[in-house]
Coordinates of C-alpha atoms and ligand atoms in Angstrom, one line a residue:
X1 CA 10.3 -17.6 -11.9
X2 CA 7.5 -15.9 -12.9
X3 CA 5.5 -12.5 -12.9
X4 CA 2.1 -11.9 -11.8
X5 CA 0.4 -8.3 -12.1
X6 CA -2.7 -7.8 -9.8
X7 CA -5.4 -5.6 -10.9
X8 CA -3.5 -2.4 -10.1
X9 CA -0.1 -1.0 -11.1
X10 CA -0.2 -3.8 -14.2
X11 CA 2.8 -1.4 -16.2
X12 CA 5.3 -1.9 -12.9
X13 CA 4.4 -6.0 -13.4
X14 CA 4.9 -5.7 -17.4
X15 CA 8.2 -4.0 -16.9
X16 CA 9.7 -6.1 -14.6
X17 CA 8.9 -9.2 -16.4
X18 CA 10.8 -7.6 -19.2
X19 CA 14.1 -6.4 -17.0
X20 CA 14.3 -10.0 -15.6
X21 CA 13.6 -12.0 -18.6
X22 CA 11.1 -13.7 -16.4
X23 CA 7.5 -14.7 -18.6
X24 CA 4.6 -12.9 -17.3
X25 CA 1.5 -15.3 -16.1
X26 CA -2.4 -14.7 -16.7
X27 CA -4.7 -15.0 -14.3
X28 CA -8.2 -14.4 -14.6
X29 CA -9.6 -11.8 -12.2
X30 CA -13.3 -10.9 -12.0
X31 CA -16.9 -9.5 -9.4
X32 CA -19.3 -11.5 -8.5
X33 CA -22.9 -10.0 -8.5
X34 CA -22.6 -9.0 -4.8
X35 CA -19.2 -7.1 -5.9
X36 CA -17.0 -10.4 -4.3
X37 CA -13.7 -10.7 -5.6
X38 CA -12.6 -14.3 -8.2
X39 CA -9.2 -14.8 -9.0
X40 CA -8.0 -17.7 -11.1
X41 CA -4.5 -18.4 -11.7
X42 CA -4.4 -19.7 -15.2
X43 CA -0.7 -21.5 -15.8
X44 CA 0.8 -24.1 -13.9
X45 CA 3.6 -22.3 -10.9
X46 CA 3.8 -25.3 -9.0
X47 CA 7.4 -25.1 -7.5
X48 CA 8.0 -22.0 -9.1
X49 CA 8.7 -18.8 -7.8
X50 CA 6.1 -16.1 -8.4
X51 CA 6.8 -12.0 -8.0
X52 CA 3.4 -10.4 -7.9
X53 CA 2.7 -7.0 -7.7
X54 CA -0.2 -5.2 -6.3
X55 CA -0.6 -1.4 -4.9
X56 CA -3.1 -2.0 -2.1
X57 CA -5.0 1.0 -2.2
X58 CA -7.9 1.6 -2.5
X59 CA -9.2 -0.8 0.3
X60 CA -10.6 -3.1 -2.1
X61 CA -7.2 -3.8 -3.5
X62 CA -5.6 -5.0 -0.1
X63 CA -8.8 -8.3 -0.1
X64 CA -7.8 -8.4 -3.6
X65 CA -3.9 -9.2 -2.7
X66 CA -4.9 -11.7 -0.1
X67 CA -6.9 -13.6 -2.1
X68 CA -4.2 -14.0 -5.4
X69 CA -1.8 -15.0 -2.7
X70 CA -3.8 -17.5 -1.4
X71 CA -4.6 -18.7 -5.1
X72 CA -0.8 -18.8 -5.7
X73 CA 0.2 -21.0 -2.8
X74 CA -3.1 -23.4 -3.4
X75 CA -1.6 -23.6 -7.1
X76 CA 1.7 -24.8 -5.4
X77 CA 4.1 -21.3 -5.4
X78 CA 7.3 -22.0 -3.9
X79 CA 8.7 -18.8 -3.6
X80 CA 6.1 -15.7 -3.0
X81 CA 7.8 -12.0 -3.7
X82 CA 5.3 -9.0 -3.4
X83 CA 5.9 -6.5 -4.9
X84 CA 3.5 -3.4 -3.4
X85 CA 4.2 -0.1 -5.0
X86 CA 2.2 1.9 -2.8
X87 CA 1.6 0.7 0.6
X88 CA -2.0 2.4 0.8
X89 CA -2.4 3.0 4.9
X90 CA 1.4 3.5 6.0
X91 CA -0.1 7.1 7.2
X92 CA -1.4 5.4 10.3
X93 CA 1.7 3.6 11.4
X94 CA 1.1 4.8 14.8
X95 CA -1.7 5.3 17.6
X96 CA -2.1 8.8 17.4
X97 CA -4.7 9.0 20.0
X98 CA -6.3 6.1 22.0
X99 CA -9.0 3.7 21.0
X100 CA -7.2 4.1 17.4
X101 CA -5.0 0.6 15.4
X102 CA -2.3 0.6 13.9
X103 CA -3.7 0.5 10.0
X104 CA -0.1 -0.4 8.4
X105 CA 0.5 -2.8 11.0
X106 CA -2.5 -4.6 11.0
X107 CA -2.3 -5.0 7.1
X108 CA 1.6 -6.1 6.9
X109 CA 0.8 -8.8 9.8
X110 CA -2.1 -10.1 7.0
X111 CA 0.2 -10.0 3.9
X112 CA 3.1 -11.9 5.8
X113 CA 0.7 -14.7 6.0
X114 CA 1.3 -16.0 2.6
X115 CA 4.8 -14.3 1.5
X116 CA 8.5 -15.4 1.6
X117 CA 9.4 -11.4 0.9
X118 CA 8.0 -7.8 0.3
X119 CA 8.8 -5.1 -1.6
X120 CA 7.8 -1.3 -1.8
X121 CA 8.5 1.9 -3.3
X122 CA 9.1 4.8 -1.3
X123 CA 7.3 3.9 2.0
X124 CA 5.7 6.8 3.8
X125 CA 8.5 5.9 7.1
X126 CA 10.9 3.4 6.6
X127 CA 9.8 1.6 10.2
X128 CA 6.6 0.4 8.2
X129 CA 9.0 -2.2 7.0
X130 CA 9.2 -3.6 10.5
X131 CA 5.9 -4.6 10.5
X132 CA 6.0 -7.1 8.3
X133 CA 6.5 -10.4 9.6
X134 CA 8.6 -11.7 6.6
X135 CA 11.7 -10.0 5.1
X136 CA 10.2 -6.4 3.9
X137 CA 13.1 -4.3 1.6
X138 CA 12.3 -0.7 0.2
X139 CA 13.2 1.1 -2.5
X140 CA 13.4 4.5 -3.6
X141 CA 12.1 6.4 -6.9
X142 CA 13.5 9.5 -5.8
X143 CA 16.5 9.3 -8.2
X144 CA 14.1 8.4 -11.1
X145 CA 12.2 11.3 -10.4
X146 CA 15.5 13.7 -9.9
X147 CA 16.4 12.8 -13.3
X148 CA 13.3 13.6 -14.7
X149 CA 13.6 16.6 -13.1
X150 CA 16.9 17.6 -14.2
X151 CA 16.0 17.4 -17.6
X152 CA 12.6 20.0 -17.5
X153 CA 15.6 22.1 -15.9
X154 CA 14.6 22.6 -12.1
X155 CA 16.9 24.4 -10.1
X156 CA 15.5 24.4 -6.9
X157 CA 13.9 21.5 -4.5
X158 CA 11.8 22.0 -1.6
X159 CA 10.2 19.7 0.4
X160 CA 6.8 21.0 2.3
X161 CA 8.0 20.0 5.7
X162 CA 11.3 18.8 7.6
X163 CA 10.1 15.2 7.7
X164 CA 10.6 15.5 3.2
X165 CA 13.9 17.6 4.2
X166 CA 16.2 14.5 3.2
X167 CA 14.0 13.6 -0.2
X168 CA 14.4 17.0 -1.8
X169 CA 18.5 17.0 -0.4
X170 CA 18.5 13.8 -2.3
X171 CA 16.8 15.0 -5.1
X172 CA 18.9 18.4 -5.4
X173 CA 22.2 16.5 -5.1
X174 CA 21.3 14.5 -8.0
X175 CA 20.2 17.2 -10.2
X176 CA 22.8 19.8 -9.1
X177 CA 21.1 22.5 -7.2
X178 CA 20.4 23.9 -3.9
X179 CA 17.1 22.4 -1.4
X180 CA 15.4 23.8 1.2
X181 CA 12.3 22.8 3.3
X182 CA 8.6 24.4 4.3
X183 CA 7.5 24.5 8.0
X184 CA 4.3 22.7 7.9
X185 CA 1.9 21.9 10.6
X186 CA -1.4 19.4 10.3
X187 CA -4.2 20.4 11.9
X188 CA -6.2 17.4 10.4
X189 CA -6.8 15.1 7.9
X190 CA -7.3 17.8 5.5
X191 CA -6.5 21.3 7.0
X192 CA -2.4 22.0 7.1
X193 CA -0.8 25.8 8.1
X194 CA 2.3 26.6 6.3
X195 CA 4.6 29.1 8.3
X196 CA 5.9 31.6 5.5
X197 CA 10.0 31.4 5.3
X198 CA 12.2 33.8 2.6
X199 CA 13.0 30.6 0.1
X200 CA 15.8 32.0 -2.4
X201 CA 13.2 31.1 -5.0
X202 CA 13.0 33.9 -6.7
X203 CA 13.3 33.6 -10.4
X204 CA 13.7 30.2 -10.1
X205 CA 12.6 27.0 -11.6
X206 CA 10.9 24.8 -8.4
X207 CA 10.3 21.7 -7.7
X208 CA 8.3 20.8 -4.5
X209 CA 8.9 16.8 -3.7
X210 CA 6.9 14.8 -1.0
X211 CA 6.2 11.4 -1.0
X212 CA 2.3 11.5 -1.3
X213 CA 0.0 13.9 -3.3
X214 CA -3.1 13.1 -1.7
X215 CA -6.1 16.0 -1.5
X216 CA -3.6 18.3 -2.5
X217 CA -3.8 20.8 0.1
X218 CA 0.1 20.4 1.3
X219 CA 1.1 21.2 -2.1
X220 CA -1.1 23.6 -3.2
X221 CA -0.4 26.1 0.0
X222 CA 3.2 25.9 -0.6
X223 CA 2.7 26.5 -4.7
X224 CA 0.7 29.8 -3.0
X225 CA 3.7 30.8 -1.1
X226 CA 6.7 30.5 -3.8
X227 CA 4.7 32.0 -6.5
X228 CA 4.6 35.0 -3.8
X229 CA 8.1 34.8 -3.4
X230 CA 8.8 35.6 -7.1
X231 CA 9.3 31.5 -8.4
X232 CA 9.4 31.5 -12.1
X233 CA 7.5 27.7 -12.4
X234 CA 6.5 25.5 -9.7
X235 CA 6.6 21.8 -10.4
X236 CA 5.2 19.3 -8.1
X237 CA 6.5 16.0 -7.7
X238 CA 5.9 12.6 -5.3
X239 CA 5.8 9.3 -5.8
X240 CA 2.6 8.4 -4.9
X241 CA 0.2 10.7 -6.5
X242 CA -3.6 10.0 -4.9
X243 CA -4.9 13.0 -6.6
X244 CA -8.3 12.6 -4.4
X245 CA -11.2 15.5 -3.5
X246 CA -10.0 17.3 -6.5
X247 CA -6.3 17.7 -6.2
X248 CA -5.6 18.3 -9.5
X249 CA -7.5 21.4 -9.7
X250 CA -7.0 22.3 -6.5
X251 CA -2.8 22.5 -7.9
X252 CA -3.9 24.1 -10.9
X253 CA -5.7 27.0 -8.9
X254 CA -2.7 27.4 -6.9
X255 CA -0.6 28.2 -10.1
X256 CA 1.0 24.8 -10.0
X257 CA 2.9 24.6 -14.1
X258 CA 3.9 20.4 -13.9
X259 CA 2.4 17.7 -12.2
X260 CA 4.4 14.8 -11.9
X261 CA 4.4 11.5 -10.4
X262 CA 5.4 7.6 -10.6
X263 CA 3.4 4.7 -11.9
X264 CA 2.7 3.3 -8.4
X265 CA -1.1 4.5 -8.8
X266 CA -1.8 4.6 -12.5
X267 CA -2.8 8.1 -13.8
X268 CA -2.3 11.0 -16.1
X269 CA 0.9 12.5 -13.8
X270 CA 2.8 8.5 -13.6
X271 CA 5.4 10.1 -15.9
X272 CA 8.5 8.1 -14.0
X273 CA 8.7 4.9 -13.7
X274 CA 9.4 2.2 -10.6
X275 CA 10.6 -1.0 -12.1
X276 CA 13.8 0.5 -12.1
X277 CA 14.0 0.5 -8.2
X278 CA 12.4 -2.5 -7.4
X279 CA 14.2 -4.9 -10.3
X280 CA 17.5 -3.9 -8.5
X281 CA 15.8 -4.8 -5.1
X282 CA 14.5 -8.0 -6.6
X283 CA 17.9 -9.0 -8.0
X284 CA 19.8 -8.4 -4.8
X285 CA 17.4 -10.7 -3.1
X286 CA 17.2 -13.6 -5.4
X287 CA 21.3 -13.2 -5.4
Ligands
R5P1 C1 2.3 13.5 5.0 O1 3.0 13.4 5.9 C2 2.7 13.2 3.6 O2 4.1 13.1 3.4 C3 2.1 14.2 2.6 O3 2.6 15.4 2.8 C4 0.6 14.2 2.7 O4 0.0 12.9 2.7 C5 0.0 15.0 1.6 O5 -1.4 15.1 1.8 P1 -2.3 16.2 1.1 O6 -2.0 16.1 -0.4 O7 -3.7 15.7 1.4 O8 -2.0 17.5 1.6

């Protein structure tokens, strides 16, 4: 078996080649002038198995997939696993008005073309998985992130909205303290309203949880309303951490004290790691 890394999420690739023992293979990955994609894969896989991992977000990333998969079953793959740590569109899993696709659908049916199995991390509702027309498995960084957070001594979780209720529960049972949740209501893409409830933070050490950090706005509001309400530090913490239109400053202005988030999208925050989950996912497949 062997490990491929895509253009995106290449530490995730580097450590799971080293948890299974399995060599890592080179492929050559380049632009044309007109911005095309090349890939070349550069070692002989034929009737090998080949785990390849690949975020697909931005857009660019998702063509990029496509075409290494289709280089890895013209070099003679026998097995394709991949691996996709952040599963960039799973926010439009639904028609949410007419006229509209279904974004996550649409790219799963794609990716099934040319894959035996799929793997990600955290999806943004498990049902995603259903759209895949191969065997699809999630996993979850939210214990590798509770750790993390039990040891820069939080002692309170709250997710920013009952659909996270269950992720900062988690999270809280694994690091020993109490949870709680934020009534939040979208008004669009980048507009949210957060109904103020009394959060026993008082004097406490926080830690907000979702799964995605994207512009920022979700988080920052709620950073706003538990400083009010007397928090000592607020951490924020997801596993995919966008960071897009200025998030990070945007947190910073709301008083936000630790940014944290996994290496599904490379970046200054990816301070836990996801190999962890998907090696065990991995293993209980190929058992
Ligand atoms: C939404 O359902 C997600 O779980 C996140 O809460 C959302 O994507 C965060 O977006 P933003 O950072 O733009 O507020």
């Amino acid at each position: 078996m062997f490990v491929l890394g895509g253009t995106t999420a290449r530490t995730i690739a580097e450590d799971i080649s080293k948890t299974l023992h399995q060599p890592l293979i080179e492929a050559t990955y380049k632009r044309f002038p007109d911005d095309e994609f090349y890939v070349r894969i550069l070692e002989d896989i034929k009737d090998e198995d080949v785990i390849v991992v690949q975020t697909t977000y931005p857009d660019t990333k998702i063509i990029e997939l496509l075409l290494i998969q289709d280089a890895l079953v013209e070099s003679g793959a026998k097995k394709i696993i991949v691996v996709i740590p952040y599963f960039g569109y799973s926010r439009q899993d639904k028609k949410f008005e007419n006229g509209e696709p279904i974004s996550a659908r649409a790219i799963a049916q794609h990716i099934s073309l040319k894959s035996d199995y799929v793997i990600t991390v955290d999806p943004h509702k498990e049902h995603l998985l259903d759209f895949f027309e191969v065997r699809a498995y999630s996993c979850s960084a939210v214990d590798e992130i509770a750790k993390y957070l039990k040891e820069i001594d939080i002692d309170f979780v709250l997710a920013p909205d009952k659909g996270a209720k269950k992720r900062a529960e988690f999270a809280a049972n694994i690091i020993g303290c109490e949870y709680d949740y934020m009534e939040k209501t979208r008004i669009n893409g980048t507009t949210i309203k957060i109904k103020p409830k009394n959060l026993e933070a008082k004097n406490r050490n926080v830690a907000i949880i979702d799964d995605i950090i994207s512009t920022g706005g979700t988080m920052a509001k709620s950073i706003k309303e538990l400083k009010k309400q007397g928090a000592k530090q607020v951490s924020v913490a997801c596993t995919h951490g966008l960071f897009i239109s200025g998030a990070k400053e945007k947190l910073l202005t709301a008083g936000c004290d630790n940014i944290i988030s996994t290496d599904t999208i490379d970046d200054e925050f990816s301070k836990v790691k996801t190999a962890p989950c998907i090696t065990n996912t991995i293993k209980k497949i190929l058992k």
